[in-house]
mmCIF file of C-alpha atoms and ligand atoms in Angstrom:
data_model
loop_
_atom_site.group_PDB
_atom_site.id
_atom_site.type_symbol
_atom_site.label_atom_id
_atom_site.label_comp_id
_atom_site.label_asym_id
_atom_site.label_seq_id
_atom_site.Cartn_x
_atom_site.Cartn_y
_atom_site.Cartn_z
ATOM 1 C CA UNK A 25 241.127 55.410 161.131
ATOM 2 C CA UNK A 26 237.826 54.470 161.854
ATOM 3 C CA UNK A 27 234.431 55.790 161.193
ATOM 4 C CA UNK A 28 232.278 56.671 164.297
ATOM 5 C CA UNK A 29 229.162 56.779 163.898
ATOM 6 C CA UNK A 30 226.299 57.690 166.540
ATOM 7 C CA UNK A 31 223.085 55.860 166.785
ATOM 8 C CA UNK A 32 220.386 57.493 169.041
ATOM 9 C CA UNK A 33 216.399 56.429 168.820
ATOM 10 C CA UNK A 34 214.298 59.055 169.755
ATOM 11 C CA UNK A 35 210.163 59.872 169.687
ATOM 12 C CA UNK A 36 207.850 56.823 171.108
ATOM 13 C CA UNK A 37 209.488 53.205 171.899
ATOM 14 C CA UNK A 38 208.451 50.398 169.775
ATOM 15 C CA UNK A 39 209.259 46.959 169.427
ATOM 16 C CA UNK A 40 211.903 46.348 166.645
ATOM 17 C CA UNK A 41 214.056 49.316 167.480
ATOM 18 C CA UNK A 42 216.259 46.635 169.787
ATOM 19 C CA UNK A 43 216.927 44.344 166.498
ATOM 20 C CA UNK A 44 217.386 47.258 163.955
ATOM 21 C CA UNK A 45 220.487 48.456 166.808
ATOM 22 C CA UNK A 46 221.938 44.794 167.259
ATOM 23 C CA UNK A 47 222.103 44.408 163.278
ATOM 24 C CA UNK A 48 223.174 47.306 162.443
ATOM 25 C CA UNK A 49 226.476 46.897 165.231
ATOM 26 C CA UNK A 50 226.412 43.390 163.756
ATOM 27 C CA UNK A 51 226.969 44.746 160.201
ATOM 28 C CA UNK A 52 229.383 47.287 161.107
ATOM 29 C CA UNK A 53 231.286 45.271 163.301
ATOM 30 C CA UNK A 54 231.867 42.373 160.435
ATOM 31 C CA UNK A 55 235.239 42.015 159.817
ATOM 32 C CA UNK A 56 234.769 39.919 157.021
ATOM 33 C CA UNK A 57 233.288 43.035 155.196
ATOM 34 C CA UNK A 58 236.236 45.620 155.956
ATOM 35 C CA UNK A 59 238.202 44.787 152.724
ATOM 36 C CA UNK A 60 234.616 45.295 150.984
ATOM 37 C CA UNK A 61 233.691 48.381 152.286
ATOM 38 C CA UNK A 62 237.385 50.076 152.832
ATOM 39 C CA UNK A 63 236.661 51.119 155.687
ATOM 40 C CA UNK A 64 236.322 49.747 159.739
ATOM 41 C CA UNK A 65 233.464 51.468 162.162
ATOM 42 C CA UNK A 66 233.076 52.211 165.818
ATOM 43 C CA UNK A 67 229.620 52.680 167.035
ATOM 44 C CA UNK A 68 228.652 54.679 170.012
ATOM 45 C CA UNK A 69 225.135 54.517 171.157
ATOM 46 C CA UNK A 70 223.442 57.721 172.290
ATOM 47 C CA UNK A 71 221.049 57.208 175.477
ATOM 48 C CA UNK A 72 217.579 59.080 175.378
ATOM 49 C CA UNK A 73 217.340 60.155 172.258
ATOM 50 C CA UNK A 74 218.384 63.991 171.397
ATOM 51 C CA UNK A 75 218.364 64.384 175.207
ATOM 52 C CA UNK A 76 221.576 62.760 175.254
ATOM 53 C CA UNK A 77 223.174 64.504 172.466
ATOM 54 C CA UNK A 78 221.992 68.122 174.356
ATOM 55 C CA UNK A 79 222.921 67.283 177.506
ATOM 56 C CA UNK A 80 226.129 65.374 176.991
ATOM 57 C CA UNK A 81 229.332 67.070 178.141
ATOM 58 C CA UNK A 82 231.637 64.982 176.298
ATOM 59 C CA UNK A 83 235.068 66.029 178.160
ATOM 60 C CA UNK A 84 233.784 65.000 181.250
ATOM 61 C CA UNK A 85 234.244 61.207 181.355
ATOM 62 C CA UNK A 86 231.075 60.745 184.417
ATOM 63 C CA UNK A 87 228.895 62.335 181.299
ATOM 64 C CA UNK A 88 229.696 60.531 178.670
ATOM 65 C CA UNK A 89 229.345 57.573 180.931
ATOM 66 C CA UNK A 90 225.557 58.440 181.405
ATOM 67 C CA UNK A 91 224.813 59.686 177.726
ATOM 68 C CA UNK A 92 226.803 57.180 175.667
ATOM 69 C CA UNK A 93 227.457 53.784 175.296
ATOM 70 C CA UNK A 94 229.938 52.223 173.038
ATOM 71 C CA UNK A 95 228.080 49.264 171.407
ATOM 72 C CA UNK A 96 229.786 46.000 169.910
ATOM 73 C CA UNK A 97 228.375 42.735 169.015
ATOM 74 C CA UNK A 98 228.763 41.261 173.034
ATOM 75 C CA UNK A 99 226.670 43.981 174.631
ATOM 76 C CA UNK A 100 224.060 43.832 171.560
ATOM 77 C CA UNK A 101 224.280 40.045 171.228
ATOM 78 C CA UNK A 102 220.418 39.357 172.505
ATOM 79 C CA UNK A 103 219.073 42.603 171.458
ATOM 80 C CA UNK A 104 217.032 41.810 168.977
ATOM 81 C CA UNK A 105 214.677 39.757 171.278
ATOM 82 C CA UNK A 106 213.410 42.810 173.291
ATOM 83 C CA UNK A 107 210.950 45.643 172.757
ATOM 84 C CA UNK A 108 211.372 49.084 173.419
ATOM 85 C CA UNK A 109 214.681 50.712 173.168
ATOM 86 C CA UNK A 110 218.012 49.694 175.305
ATOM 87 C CA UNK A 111 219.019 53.231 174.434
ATOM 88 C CA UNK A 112 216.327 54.581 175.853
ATOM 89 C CA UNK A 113 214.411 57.797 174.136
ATOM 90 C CA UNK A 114 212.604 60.802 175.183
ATOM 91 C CA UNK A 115 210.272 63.484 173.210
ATOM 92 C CA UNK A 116 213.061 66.342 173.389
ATOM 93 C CA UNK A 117 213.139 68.397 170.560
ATOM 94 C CA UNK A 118 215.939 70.537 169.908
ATOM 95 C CA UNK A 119 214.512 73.150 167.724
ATOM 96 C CA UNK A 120 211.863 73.709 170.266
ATOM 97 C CA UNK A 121 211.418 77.561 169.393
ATOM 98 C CA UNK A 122 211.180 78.620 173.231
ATOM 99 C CA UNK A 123 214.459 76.314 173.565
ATOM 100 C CA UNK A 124 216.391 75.670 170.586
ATOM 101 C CA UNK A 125 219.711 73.555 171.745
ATOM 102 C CA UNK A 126 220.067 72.349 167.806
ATOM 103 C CA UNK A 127 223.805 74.391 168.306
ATOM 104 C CA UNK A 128 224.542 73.019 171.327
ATOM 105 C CA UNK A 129 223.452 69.444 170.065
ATOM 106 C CA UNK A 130 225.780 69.808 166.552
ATOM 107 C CA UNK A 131 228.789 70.874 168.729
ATOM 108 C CA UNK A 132 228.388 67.950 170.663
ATOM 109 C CA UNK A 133 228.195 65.904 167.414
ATOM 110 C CA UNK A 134 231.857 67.450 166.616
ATOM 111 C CA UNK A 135 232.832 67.309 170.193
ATOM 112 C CA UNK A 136 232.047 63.372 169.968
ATOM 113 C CA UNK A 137 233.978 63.090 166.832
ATOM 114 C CA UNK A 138 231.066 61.659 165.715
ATOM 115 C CA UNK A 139 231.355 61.187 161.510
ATOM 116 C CA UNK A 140 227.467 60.391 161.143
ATOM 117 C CA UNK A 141 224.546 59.677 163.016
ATOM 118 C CA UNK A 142 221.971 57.107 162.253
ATOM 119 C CA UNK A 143 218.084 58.280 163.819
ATOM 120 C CA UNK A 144 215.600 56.050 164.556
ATOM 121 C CA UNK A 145 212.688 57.982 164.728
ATOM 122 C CA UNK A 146 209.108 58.583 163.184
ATOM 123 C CA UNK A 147 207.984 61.616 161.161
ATOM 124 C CA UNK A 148 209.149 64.409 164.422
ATOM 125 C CA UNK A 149 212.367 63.345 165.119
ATOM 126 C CA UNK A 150 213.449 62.206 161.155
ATOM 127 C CA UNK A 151 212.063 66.104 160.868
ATOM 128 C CA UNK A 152 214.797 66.675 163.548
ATOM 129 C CA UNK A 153 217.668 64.816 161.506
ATOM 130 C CA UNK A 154 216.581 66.229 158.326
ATOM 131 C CA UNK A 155 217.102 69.788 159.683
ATOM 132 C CA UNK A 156 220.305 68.574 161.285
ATOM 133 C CA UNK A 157 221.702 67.337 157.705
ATOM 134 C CA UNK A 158 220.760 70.635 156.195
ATOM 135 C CA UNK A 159 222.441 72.037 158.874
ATOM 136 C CA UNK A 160 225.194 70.131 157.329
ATOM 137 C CA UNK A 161 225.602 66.730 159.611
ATOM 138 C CA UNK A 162 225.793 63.611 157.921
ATOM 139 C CA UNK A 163 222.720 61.960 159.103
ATOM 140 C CA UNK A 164 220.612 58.651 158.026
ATOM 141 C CA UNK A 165 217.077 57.779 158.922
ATOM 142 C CA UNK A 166 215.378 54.285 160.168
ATOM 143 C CA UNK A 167 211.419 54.865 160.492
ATOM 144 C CA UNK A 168 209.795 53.349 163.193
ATOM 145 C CA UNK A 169 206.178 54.074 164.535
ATOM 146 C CA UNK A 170 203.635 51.984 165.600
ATOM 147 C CA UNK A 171 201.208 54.499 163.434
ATOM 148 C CA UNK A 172 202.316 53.899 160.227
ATOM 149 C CA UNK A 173 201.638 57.057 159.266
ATOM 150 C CA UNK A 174 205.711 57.645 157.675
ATOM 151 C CA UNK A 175 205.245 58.433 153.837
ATOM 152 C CA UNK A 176 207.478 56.909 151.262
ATOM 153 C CA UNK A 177 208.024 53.804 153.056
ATOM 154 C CA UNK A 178 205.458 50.670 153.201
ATOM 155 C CA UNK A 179 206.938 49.937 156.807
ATOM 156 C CA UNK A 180 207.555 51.505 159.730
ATOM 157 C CA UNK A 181 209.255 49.297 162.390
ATOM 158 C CA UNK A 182 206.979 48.740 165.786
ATOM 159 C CA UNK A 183 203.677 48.032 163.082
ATOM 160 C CA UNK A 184 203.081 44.692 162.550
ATOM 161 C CA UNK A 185 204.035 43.691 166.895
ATOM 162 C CA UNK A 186 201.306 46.640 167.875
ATOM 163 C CA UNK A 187 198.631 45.325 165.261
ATOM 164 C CA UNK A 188 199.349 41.903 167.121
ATOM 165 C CA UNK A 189 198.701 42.808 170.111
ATOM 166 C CA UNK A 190 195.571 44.876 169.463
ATOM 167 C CA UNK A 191 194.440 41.580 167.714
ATOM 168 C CA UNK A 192 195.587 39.202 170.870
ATOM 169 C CA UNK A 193 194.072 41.669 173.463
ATOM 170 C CA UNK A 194 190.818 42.264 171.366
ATOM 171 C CA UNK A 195 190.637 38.322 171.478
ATOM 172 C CA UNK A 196 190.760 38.067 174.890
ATOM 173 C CA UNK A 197 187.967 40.948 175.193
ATOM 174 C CA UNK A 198 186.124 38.348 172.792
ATOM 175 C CA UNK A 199 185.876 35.873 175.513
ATOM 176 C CA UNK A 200 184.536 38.184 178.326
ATOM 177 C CA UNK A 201 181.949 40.257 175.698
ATOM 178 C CA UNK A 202 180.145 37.082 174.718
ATOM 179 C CA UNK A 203 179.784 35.422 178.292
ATOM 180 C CA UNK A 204 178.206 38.840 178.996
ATOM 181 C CA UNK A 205 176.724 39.895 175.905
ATOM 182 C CA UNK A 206 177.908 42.882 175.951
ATOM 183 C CA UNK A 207 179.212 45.715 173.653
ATOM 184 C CA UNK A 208 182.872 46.639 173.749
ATOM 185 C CA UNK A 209 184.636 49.917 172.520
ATOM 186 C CA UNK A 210 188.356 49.141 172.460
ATOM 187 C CA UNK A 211 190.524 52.388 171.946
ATOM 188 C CA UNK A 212 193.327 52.365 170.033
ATOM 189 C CA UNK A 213 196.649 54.319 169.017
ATOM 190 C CA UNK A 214 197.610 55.814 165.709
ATOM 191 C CA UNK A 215 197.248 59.648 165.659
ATOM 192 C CA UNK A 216 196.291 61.072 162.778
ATOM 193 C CA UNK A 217 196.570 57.575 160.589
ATOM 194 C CA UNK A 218 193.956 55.040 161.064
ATOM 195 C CA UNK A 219 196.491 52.211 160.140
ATOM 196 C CA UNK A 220 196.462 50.116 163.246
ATOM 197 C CA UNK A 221 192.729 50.565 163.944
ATOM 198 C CA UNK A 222 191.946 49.558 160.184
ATOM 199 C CA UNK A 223 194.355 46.725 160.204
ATOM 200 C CA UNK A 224 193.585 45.685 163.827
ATOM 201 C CA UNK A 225 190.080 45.961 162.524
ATOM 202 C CA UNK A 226 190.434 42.786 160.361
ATOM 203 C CA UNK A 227 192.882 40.569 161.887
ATOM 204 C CA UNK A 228 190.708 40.560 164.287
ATOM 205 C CA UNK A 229 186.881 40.884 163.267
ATOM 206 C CA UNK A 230 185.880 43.844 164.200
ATOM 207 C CA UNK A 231 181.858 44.963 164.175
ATOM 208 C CA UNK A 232 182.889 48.554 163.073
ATOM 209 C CA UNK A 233 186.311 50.473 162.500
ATOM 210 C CA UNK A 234 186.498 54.158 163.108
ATOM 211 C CA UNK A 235 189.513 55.835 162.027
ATOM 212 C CA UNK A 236 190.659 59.449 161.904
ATOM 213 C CA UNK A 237 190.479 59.864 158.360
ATOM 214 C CA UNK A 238 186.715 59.372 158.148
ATOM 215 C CA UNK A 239 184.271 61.535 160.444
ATOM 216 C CA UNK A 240 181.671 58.979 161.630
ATOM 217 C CA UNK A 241 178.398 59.801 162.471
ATOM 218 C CA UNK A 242 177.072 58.339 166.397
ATOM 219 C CA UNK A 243 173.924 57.680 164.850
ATOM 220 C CA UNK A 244 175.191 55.341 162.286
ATOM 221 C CA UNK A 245 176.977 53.460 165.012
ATOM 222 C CA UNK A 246 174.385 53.112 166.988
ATOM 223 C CA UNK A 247 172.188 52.013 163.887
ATOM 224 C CA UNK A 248 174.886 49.533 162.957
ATOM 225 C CA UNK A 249 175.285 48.244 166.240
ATOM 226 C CA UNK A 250 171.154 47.022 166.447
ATOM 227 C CA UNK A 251 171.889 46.126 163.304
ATOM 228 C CA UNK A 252 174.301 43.606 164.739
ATOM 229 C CA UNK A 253 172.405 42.736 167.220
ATOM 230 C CA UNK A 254 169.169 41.939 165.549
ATOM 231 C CA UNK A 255 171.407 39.786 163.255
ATOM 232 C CA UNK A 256 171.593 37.629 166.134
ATOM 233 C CA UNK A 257 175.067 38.271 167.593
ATOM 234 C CA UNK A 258 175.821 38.291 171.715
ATOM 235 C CA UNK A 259 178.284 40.890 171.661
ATOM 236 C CA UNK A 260 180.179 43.327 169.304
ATOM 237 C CA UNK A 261 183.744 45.281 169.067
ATOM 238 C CA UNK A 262 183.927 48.712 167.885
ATOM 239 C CA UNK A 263 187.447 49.348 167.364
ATOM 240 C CA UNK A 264 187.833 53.227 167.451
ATOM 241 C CA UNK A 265 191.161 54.909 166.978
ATOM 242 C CA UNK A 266 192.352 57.652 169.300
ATOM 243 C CA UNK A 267 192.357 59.780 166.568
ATOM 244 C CA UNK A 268 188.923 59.481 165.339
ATOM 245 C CA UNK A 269 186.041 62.246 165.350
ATOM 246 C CA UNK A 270 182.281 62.452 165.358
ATOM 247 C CA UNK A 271 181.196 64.730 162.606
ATOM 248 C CA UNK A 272 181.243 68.390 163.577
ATOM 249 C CA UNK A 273 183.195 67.654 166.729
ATOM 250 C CA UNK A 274 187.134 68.089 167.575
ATOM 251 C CA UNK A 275 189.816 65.471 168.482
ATOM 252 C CA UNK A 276 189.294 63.885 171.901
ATOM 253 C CA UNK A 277 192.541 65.000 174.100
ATOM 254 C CA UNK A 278 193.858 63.885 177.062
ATOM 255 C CA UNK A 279 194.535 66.408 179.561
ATOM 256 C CA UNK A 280 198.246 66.259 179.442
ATOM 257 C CA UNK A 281 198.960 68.724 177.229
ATOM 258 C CA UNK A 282 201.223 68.524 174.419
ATOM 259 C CA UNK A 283 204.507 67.127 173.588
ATOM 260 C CA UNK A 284 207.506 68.324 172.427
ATOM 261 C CA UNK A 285 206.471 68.945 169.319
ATOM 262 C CA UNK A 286 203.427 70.755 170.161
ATOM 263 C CA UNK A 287 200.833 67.860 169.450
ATOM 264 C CA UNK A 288 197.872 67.077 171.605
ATOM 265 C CA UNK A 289 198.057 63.902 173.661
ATOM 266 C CA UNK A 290 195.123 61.926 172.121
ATOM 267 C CA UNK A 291 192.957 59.531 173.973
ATOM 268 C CA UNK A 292 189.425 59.165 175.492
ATOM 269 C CA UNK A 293 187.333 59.340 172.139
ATOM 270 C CA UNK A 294 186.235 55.867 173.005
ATOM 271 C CA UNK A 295 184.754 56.659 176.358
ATOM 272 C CA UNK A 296 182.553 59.229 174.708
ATOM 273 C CA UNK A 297 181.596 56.670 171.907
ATOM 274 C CA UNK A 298 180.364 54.295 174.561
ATOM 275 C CA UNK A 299 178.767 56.729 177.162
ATOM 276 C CA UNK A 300 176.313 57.677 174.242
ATOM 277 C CA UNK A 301 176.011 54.232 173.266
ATOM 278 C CA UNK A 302 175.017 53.195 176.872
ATOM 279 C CA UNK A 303 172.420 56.464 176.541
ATOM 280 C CA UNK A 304 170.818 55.546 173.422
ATOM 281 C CA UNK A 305 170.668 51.714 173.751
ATOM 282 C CA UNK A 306 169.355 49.210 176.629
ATOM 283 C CA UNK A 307 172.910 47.650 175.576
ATOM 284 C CA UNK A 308 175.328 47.145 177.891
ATOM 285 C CA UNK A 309 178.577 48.453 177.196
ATOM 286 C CA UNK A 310 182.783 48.668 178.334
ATOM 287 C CA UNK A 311 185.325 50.908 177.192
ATOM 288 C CA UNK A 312 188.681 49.572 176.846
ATOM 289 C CA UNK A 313 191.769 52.006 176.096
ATOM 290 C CA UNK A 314 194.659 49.701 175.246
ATOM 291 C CA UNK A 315 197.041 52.575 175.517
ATOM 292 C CA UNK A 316 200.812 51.812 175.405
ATOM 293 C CA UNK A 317 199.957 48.281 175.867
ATOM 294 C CA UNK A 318 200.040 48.680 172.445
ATOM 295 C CA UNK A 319 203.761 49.059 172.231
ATOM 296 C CA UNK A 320 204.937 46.892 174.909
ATOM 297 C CA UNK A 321 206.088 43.464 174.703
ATOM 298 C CA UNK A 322 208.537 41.412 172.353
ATOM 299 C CA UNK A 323 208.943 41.653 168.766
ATOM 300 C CA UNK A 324 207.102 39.984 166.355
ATOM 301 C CA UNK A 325 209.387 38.197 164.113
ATOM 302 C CA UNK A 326 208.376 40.105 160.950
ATOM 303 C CA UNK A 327 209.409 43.570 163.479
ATOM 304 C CA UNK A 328 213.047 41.435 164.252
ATOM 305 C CA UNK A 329 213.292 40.683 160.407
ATOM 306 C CA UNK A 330 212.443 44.034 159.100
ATOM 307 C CA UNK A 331 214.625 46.073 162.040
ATOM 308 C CA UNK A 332 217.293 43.593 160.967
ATOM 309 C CA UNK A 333 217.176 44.637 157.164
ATOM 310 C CA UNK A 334 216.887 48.151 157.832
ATOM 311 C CA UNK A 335 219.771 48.172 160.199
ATOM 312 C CA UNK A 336 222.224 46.749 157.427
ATOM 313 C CA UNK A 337 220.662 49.019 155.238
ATOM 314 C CA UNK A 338 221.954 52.260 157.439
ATOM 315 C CA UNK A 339 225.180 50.894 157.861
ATOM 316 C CA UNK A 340 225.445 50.496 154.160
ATOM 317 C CA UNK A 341 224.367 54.078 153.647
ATOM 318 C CA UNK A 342 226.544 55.245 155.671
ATOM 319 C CA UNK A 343 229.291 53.279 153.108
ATOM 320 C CA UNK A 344 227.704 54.836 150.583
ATOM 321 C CA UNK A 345 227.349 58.527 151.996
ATOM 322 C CA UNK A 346 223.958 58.199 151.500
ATOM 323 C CA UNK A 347 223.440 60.916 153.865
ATOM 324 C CA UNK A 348 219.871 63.060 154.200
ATOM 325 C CA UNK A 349 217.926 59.493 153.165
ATOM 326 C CA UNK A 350 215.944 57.334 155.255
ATOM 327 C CA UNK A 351 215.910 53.533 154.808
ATOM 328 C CA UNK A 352 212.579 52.526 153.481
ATOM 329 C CA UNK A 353 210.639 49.585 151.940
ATOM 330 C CA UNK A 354 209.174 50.083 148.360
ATOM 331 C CA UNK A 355 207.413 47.036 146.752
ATOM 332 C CA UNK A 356 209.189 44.556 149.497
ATOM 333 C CA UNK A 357 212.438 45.301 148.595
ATOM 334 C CA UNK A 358 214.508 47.457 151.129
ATOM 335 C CA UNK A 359 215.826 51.057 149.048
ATOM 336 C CA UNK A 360 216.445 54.002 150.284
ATOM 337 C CA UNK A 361 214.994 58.058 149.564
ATOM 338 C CA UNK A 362 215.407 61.673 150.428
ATOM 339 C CA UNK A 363 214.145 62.629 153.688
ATOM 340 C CA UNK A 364 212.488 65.602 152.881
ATOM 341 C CA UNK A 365 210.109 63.161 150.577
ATOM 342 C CA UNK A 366 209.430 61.102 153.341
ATOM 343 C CA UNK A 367 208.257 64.237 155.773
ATOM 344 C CA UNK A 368 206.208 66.161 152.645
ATOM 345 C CA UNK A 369 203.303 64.712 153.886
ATOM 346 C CA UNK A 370 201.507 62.400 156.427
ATOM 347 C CA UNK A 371 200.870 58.374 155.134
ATOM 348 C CA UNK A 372 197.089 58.361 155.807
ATOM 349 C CA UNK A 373 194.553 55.677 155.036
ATOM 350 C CA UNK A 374 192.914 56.499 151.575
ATOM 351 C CA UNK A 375 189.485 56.180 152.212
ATOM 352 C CA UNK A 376 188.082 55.566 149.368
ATOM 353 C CA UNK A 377 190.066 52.729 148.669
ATOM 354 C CA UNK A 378 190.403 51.098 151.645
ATOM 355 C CA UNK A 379 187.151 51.789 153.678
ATOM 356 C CA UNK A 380 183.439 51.434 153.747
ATOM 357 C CA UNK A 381 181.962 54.524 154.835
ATOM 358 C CA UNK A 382 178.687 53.248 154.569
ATOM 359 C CA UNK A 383 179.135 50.486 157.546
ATOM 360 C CA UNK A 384 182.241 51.363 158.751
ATOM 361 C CA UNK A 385 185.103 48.680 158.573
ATOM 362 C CA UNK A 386 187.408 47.769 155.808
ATOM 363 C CA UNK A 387 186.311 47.690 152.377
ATOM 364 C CA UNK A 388 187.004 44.130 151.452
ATOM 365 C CA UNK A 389 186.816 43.920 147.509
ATOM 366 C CA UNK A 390 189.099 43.871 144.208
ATOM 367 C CA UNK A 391 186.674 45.088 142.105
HETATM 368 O O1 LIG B 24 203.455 57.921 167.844
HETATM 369 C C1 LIG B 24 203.312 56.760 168.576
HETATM 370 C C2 LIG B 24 202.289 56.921 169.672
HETATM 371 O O2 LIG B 24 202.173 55.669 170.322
HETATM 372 C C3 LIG B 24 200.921 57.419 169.211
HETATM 373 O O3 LIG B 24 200.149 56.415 168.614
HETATM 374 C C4 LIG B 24 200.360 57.957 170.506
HETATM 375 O O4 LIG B 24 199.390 58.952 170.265
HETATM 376 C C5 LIG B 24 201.577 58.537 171.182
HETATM 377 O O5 LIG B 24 202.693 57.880 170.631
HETATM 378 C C6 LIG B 24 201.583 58.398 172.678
HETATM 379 O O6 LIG B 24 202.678 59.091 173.186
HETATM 380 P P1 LIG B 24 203.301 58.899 174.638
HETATM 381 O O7 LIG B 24 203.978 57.551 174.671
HETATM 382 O O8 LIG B 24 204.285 60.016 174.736
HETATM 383 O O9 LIG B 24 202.188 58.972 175.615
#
């Protein structure tokens, strides 16, 4: 007999979720490994996330078509190349208390014959599968975000390819800011966690960093930014994230409402920033908002390396019956912990360590 087990991803797309899917098939699929384990696999993807596992009607074979796919190692054999997700994903959430389907979802689970399901998902939908495997399914969590902002893990996969590109696309911003002289505010993603603006922020020089965790004032940017100037520079890059607040003010949201979950869409806090820029200053000044730019593209290879460790380390959990944990990386090494630690609380950037709040960028020192 062998073990089926279900792999959906589900929340935002990211690059690295591709190569976490083709080694994970890769590792289940190894026959060399059978006498090993004591045990063979079949792996059936899940299309759009928990979408797929509501809507599914698995004894109708046009359904299953369109929700499932049976993966081996031919149809994930270049995988691990591509961003986004080949499963596809959506922001459905099943305990949605005006529309709970979490029954409808676990019969489908049984109805699949599925013996576990492996989630790739950020702190939402592992909040999903951790309900799910008290619930009483066996379930195993990968954590991928582009924000970082996972506890109990020092990776999330999607990280290190978004902080790229905010670097690569804040370079090529360089080039058109200095012919001009001009001031740019470049928007970035991250939610509550200032990770990628922070990190962005000094691969790729930065004037100033605002993140979420730190209120800034608009005076002080403004006073830092003649600063700047009168130091002599042509142009300057505030990096804000989309996150980020002026003291005594709200969250900047987009008008699109909420998602699934019931969070704000967040976005346009770096318009604002440079409209009272523009107001106070004879600068002149763009606003860039690089948006889901920010999770297009390829994988970086450190996103291919780490999706390819963690998706080993699922299938190995699932040898194990390692079930409620999420694959994580402690002190560089891949491990694994509970769930429930992981979703206690929001990975944030500790200020005081890792920021100047005097001039607003990273606070380079060790001592
Ligand atoms: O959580 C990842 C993320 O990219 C956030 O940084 C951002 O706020 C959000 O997703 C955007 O969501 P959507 O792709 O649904 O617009």
């Amino acid at each position: 007999m062998k073990t089926k087990v279900g792999v959906l991803s589900a929340g935002a797309d990211c690059p690295g979720i591709n190569s976490t899917i083709h080694w994970l098939v890769q590792s289940a699929l190894d026959k060399d490994l059978v006498p090993r384990r004591g045990m063979m696999f079949k792996i059936l993807g899940i299309m759009d996330g928990w979408k797929g596992l509501i809507e599914v009607r698995p004894d109708k074979k046009a359904s299953l078509k369109h929700f499932t796919m049976p993966l081996d190692t031919d149809i994930v054999r270049t995988w691990d190349r591509y961003g986004g997700t080949r499963l596809g994903t959506s922001r459905v959430n099943p305990f949605d208390p005006n529309n709970d389907k979490s029954d409808l979802l676990t019969q489908n689970y049984k109805k699949l014959g599925l013996d576990a399901l492996i989630v790739i998902g950020g702190v939402d939908n592992l909040g999903v599968a951790y309900k799910l495997y008290q619930n009483g399914l066996k379930v195993i969590g990968i954590p991928k975000t582009i924000d970082r902002d996972l506890a109990e893990t020092e990776y999330t996969l999607g990280f290190d390819s978004a902080v790229n590109i905010i670097t690569s696309d804040i370079d090529r911003l360089r080039v058109t800011a200095g012919s001009h002289s001009r001031i740019f505010v470049v928007e970035c993603m991250g939610r509550k966690a200032g990770w990628l603006a922070l990190e962005g922020g000094e691969a790729s020089g930065a004037a100033m960093v605002l993140i979420p965790e730190h209120e800034f004032v608009l005076e002080r940017v403004i006073e830092l930014l003649k600063l700047w100037k009168k130091s002599g520079k042509r142009y300057g890059i505030v990096l804000v994230s989309e996150g980020a607040k002026p003291r005594g003010m709200e969250e900047i949201h987009e008008r699109r409402g909420r998602d699934g979950f019931g969070h704000y869409y967040l976005g346009g806090v770096g318009g604002f920033i440079a409209e009272q820029i523009q107001k106070d200053t004879n600068f002149e000044v763009r606003y860039v908002a690089l948006r889901h730019l920010q999770r297009g593209g390829a994988p970086t290879a450190y996103d291919r390396r780490m999706g390819r460790k963690f998706g080993i380390a699922a299938i190995d959990m699932v040898v194990n019956e390692d079930f409620g944990r999420m694959v994580s990386l402690k002190h560089g090494e891949v491990t694994s912990v509970p769930m429930k630690k992981a979703l206690d609380r929001l990975n944030l950037v500790n200020v005081e360590k890792f920021y100047n709040t005097r001039d607003y960028k990273s606070l380079d020192r060790i001592l």
